[in-house]
């Protein structure tokens, strides 16, 4: 593994890796699922926390080179995450429907070019099978105003969160900045 991999991640600039690592250490999850892995920045830090915990596994799903927009080949993630191959699995597939593979998970991380309509296709199917946290990329005003969200008239994540909470009064959420921001959703 290269000393400093090219992560291709908006999380890297604001050091969200330490945040993901800390969540794993605090929550001590057995099963973590990540939808949208790309080069593996968040997966690396999640796996790093699981390894120190001495328990837990991480299943990662992405389209990699089959994604219609900007991405990286799956081989980049495999190389970046090689040291965690005993606790981590990478699978090339669409995130829609992955929920059917699981009865229960502890933590779900969603980073799929997030916008409201994508989150509506994913999160409702996971909310009752996620025991600890759902972590989504985005949720801040700044993130909702990125160029592609405006250009393609995508539903802001903040609006989706408000609507989702109104349908699920038993959940709470909070957004952590700086850009790109991370939102934690959990049952009360």
mmCIF file of C-alpha atoms in Angstrom:
data_model
loop_
_atom_site.group_PDB
_atom_site.id
_atom_site.type_symbol
_atom_site.label_atom_id
_atom_site.label_comp_id
_atom_site.label_asym_id
_atom_site.label_seq_id
_atom_site.Cartn_x
_atom_site.Cartn_y
_atom_site.Cartn_z
ATOM 1 C CA UNK A 1 0.000 0.000 0.000
ATOM 2 C CA UNK A 2 1.220 3.468 -0.849
ATOM 3 C CA UNK A 3 2.153 5.646 2.107
ATOM 4 C CA UNK A 4 -0.382 8.333 1.154
ATOM 5 C CA UNK A 5 -3.068 6.874 -1.096
ATOM 6 C CA UNK A 6 -5.038 9.129 -3.408
ATOM 7 C CA UNK A 7 -8.393 8.793 -1.695
ATOM 8 C CA UNK A 8 -10.558 10.791 -4.132
ATOM 9 C CA UNK A 9 -12.691 11.788 -1.126
ATOM 10 C CA UNK A 10 -14.258 15.063 -0.063
ATOM 11 C CA UNK A 11 -14.020 13.747 3.519
ATOM 12 C CA UNK A 12 -10.216 13.830 3.504
ATOM 13 C CA UNK A 13 -9.782 17.618 3.453
ATOM 14 C CA UNK A 14 -11.691 17.998 6.728
ATOM 15 C CA UNK A 15 -10.166 14.906 8.395
ATOM 16 C CA UNK A 16 -13.411 12.973 8.726
ATOM 17 C CA UNK A 17 -11.342 9.790 8.909
ATOM 18 C CA UNK A 18 -10.693 10.429 12.594
ATOM 19 C CA UNK A 19 -14.428 10.909 13.098
ATOM 20 C CA UNK A 20 -15.243 7.532 11.507
ATOM 21 C CA UNK A 21 -12.502 5.860 13.539
ATOM 22 C CA UNK A 22 -13.843 7.413 16.782
ATOM 23 C CA UNK A 23 -17.398 6.263 16.046
ATOM 24 C CA UNK A 24 -16.173 2.678 15.650
ATOM 25 C CA UNK A 25 -14.241 2.862 18.899
ATOM 26 C CA UNK A 26 -17.185 4.319 20.855
ATOM 27 C CA UNK A 27 -19.995 2.191 19.408
ATOM 28 C CA UNK A 28 -18.036 -1.095 19.088
ATOM 29 C CA UNK A 29 -20.185 -2.375 16.183
ATOM 30 C CA UNK A 30 -20.247 -5.991 15.022
ATOM 31 C CA UNK A 31 -21.536 -5.304 11.493
ATOM 32 C CA UNK A 32 -21.001 -2.120 9.480
ATOM 33 C CA UNK A 33 -22.241 -1.645 5.930
ATOM 34 C CA UNK A 34 -20.985 1.083 3.611
ATOM 35 C CA UNK A 35 -22.877 2.085 0.487
ATOM 36 C CA UNK A 36 -20.513 4.048 -1.733
ATOM 37 C CA UNK A 37 -16.861 3.240 -1.071
ATOM 38 C CA UNK A 38 -14.993 4.732 -4.045
ATOM 39 C CA UNK A 39 -11.248 4.607 -3.198
ATOM 40 C CA UNK A 40 -11.950 3.593 0.401
ATOM 41 C CA UNK A 41 -11.215 6.640 2.574
ATOM 42 C CA UNK A 42 -14.071 6.172 5.057
ATOM 43 C CA UNK A 43 -13.853 2.371 4.814
ATOM 44 C CA UNK A 44 -10.163 2.563 5.748
ATOM 45 C CA UNK A 45 -10.896 4.508 8.928
ATOM 46 C CA UNK A 46 -13.937 2.401 9.825
ATOM 47 C CA UNK A 47 -11.863 -0.773 9.394
ATOM 48 C CA UNK A 48 -9.001 0.769 11.379
ATOM 49 C CA UNK A 49 -11.393 1.272 14.316
ATOM 50 C CA UNK A 50 -12.851 -2.224 13.995
ATOM 51 C CA UNK A 51 -9.371 -3.734 13.950
ATOM 52 C CA UNK A 52 -8.372 -1.942 17.159
ATOM 53 C CA UNK A 53 -11.678 -3.052 18.718
ATOM 54 C CA UNK A 54 -10.717 -6.646 17.959
ATOM 55 C CA UNK A 55 -14.194 -7.340 16.567
ATOM 56 C CA UNK A 56 -16.573 -6.349 13.820
ATOM 57 C CA UNK A 57 -16.664 -6.506 10.048
ATOM 58 C CA UNK A 58 -17.335 -4.085 7.214
ATOM 59 C CA UNK A 59 -19.170 -4.851 3.972
ATOM 60 C CA UNK A 60 -18.623 -2.250 1.224
ATOM 61 C CA UNK A 61 -20.701 -1.765 -1.912
ATOM 62 C CA UNK A 62 -19.991 0.488 -4.872
ATOM 63 C CA UNK A 63 -20.323 0.606 -8.650
ATOM 64 C CA UNK A 64 -16.703 1.756 -9.060
ATOM 65 C CA UNK A 65 -15.853 1.822 -12.782
ATOM 66 C CA UNK A 66 -19.482 1.080 -13.703
ATOM 67 C CA UNK A 67 -20.647 4.346 -12.080
ATOM 68 C CA UNK A 68 -21.862 6.780 -14.745
ATOM 69 C CA UNK A 69 -20.078 9.767 -13.226
ATOM 70 C CA UNK A 70 -16.622 10.312 -11.750
ATOM 71 C CA UNK A 71 -15.208 7.332 -9.852
ATOM 72 C CA UNK A 72 -12.202 5.026 -9.640
ATOM 73 C CA UNK A 73 -11.684 1.341 -10.479
ATOM 74 C CA UNK A 74 -12.468 -1.194 -7.756
ATOM 75 C CA UNK A 75 -8.781 -2.157 -7.824
ATOM 76 C CA UNK A 76 -7.914 1.214 -6.227
ATOM 77 C CA UNK A 77 -10.130 0.454 -3.231
ATOM 78 C CA UNK A 78 -8.761 -3.093 -3.046
ATOM 79 C CA UNK A 79 -5.213 -1.794 -2.895
ATOM 80 C CA UNK A 80 -6.004 0.955 -0.365
ATOM 81 C CA UNK A 81 -7.859 -1.480 1.908
ATOM 82 C CA UNK A 82 -5.718 -4.605 1.458
ATOM 83 C CA UNK A 83 -4.472 -4.630 5.058
ATOM 84 C CA UNK A 84 -8.071 -5.099 6.275
ATOM 85 C CA UNK A 85 -9.019 -7.971 3.966
ATOM 86 C CA UNK A 86 -9.741 -10.238 6.946
ATOM 87 C CA UNK A 87 -12.531 -7.952 8.229
ATOM 88 C CA UNK A 88 -13.650 -6.170 5.059
ATOM 89 C CA UNK A 89 -15.455 -7.259 1.899
ATOM 90 C CA UNK A 90 -15.857 -5.262 -1.311
ATOM 91 C CA UNK A 91 -18.718 -5.998 -3.684
ATOM 92 C CA UNK A 92 -19.466 -4.314 -6.978
ATOM 93 C CA UNK A 93 -23.214 -3.751 -7.074
ATOM 94 C CA UNK A 94 -25.893 -1.094 -6.971
ATOM 95 C CA UNK A 95 -26.794 0.045 -3.459
ATOM 96 C CA UNK A 96 -30.519 -0.272 -4.130
ATOM 97 C CA UNK A 97 -31.657 -3.598 -2.694
ATOM 98 C CA UNK A 98 -28.540 -4.337 -0.611
ATOM 99 C CA UNK A 99 -30.775 -4.025 2.457
ATOM 100 C CA UNK A 100 -32.409 -7.353 1.522
ATOM 101 C CA UNK A 101 -29.132 -9.141 2.323
ATOM 102 C CA UNK A 102 -29.281 -8.141 6.006
ATOM 103 C CA UNK A 103 -31.619 -8.737 8.906
ATOM 104 C CA UNK A 104 -29.725 -6.360 11.179
ATOM 105 C CA UNK A 105 -26.633 -4.141 11.072
ATOM 106 C CA UNK A 106 -25.114 -1.903 13.696
ATOM 107 C CA UNK A 107 -23.973 1.018 11.550
ATOM 108 C CA UNK A 108 -24.784 2.023 7.983
ATOM 109 C CA UNK A 109 -22.737 4.615 6.080
ATOM 110 C CA UNK A 110 -24.273 6.095 2.917
ATOM 111 C CA UNK A 111 -22.108 8.100 0.490
ATOM 112 C CA UNK A 112 -23.719 7.750 -2.953
ATOM 113 C CA UNK A 113 -23.643 11.216 -4.511
ATOM 114 C CA UNK A 114 -26.260 11.819 -1.860
ATOM 115 C CA UNK A 115 -29.316 13.916 -2.549
ATOM 116 C CA UNK A 116 -32.864 13.627 -1.278
ATOM 117 C CA UNK A 117 -34.307 11.230 -3.831
ATOM 118 C CA UNK A 118 -31.372 8.809 -3.523
ATOM 119 C CA UNK A 119 -31.635 8.845 0.261
ATOM 120 C CA UNK A 120 -35.372 8.157 -0.009
ATOM 121 C CA UNK A 121 -34.559 5.026 -2.049
ATOM 122 C CA UNK A 122 -32.100 3.802 0.601
ATOM 123 C CA UNK A 123 -32.628 4.957 4.190
ATOM 124 C CA UNK A 124 -36.293 3.923 4.740
ATOM 125 C CA UNK A 125 -35.308 0.306 4.021
ATOM 126 C CA UNK A 126 -32.511 0.393 6.609
ATOM 127 C CA UNK A 127 -33.985 2.446 9.452
ATOM 128 C CA UNK A 128 -35.580 -0.508 11.259
ATOM 129 C CA UNK A 129 -32.645 -2.860 10.747
ATOM 130 C CA UNK A 130 -29.889 -0.483 11.877
ATOM 131 C CA UNK A 131 -29.295 -0.802 15.621
ATOM 132 C CA UNK A 132 -26.931 2.098 16.254
ATOM 133 C CA UNK A 133 -26.396 4.758 13.579
ATOM 134 C CA UNK A 134 -27.012 5.679 9.990
ATOM 135 C CA UNK A 135 -24.300 8.034 8.788
ATOM 136 C CA UNK A 136 -24.925 9.965 5.597
ATOM 137 C CA UNK A 137 -22.536 12.200 3.703
ATOM 138 C CA UNK A 138 -24.003 15.699 3.523
ATOM 139 C CA UNK A 139 -26.808 17.509 5.267
ATOM 140 C CA UNK A 140 -25.363 21.023 5.553
ATOM 141 C CA UNK A 141 -26.552 24.059 3.636
ATOM 142 C CA UNK A 142 -23.150 24.326 1.946
ATOM 143 C CA UNK A 143 -23.322 20.694 0.748
ATOM 144 C CA UNK A 144 -26.853 21.180 -0.584
ATOM 145 C CA UNK A 145 -25.555 24.037 -2.748
ATOM 146 C CA UNK A 146 -22.790 22.189 -4.581
ATOM 147 C CA UNK A 147 -22.825 22.846 -8.305
ATOM 148 C CA UNK A 148 -24.303 19.528 -9.452
ATOM 149 C CA UNK A 149 -27.132 19.672 -6.879
ATOM 150 C CA UNK A 150 -28.223 23.072 -8.242
ATOM 151 C CA UNK A 151 -27.566 22.317 -11.929
ATOM 152 C CA UNK A 152 -29.603 19.093 -11.902
ATOM 153 C CA UNK A 153 -32.252 20.427 -9.472
ATOM 154 C CA UNK A 154 -31.637 17.672 -6.907
ATOM 155 C CA UNK A 155 -33.631 17.556 -3.684
ATOM 156 C CA UNK A 156 -31.598 19.141 -0.884
ATOM 157 C CA UNK A 157 -30.591 16.690 1.821
ATOM 158 C CA UNK A 158 -31.812 19.119 4.506
ATOM 159 C CA UNK A 159 -35.329 19.026 3.048
ATOM 160 C CA UNK A 160 -35.234 15.245 2.809
ATOM 161 C CA UNK A 161 -34.095 15.007 6.453
ATOM 162 C CA UNK A 162 -36.943 17.263 7.616
ATOM 163 C CA UNK A 163 -39.506 15.211 5.671
ATOM 164 C CA UNK A 164 -38.024 11.895 6.799
ATOM 165 C CA UNK A 165 -38.185 12.972 10.454
ATOM 166 C CA UNK A 166 -41.830 14.015 10.063
ATOM 167 C CA UNK A 167 -42.607 10.472 8.808
ATOM 168 C CA UNK A 168 -40.447 8.904 11.539
ATOM 169 C CA UNK A 169 -40.936 10.855 14.773
ATOM 170 C CA UNK A 170 -38.954 8.159 16.621
ATOM 171 C CA UNK A 171 -35.676 9.274 15.001
ATOM 172 C CA UNK A 172 -33.336 12.154 15.620
ATOM 173 C CA UNK A 173 -30.583 13.535 13.458
ATOM 174 C CA UNK A 174 -27.806 16.046 13.654
ATOM 175 C CA UNK A 175 -25.401 17.376 11.059
ATOM 176 C CA UNK A 176 -21.708 17.908 11.642
ATOM 177 C CA UNK A 177 -19.768 20.436 9.590
ATOM 178 C CA UNK A 178 -17.371 21.389 7.904
ATOM 179 C CA UNK A 179 -17.883 20.550 4.248
ATOM 180 C CA UNK A 180 -18.910 18.097 2.977
ATOM 181 C CA UNK A 181 -20.688 17.544 6.314
ATOM 182 C CA UNK A 182 -21.926 14.310 7.848
ATOM 183 C CA UNK A 183 -25.383 13.654 9.259
ATOM 184 C CA UNK A 184 -26.038 11.056 11.937
ATOM 185 C CA UNK A 185 -29.509 9.511 12.053
ATOM 186 C CA UNK A 186 -30.549 7.311 14.943
ATOM 187 C CA UNK A 187 -33.620 6.068 16.709
ATOM 188 C CA UNK A 188 -34.379 7.843 19.987
#
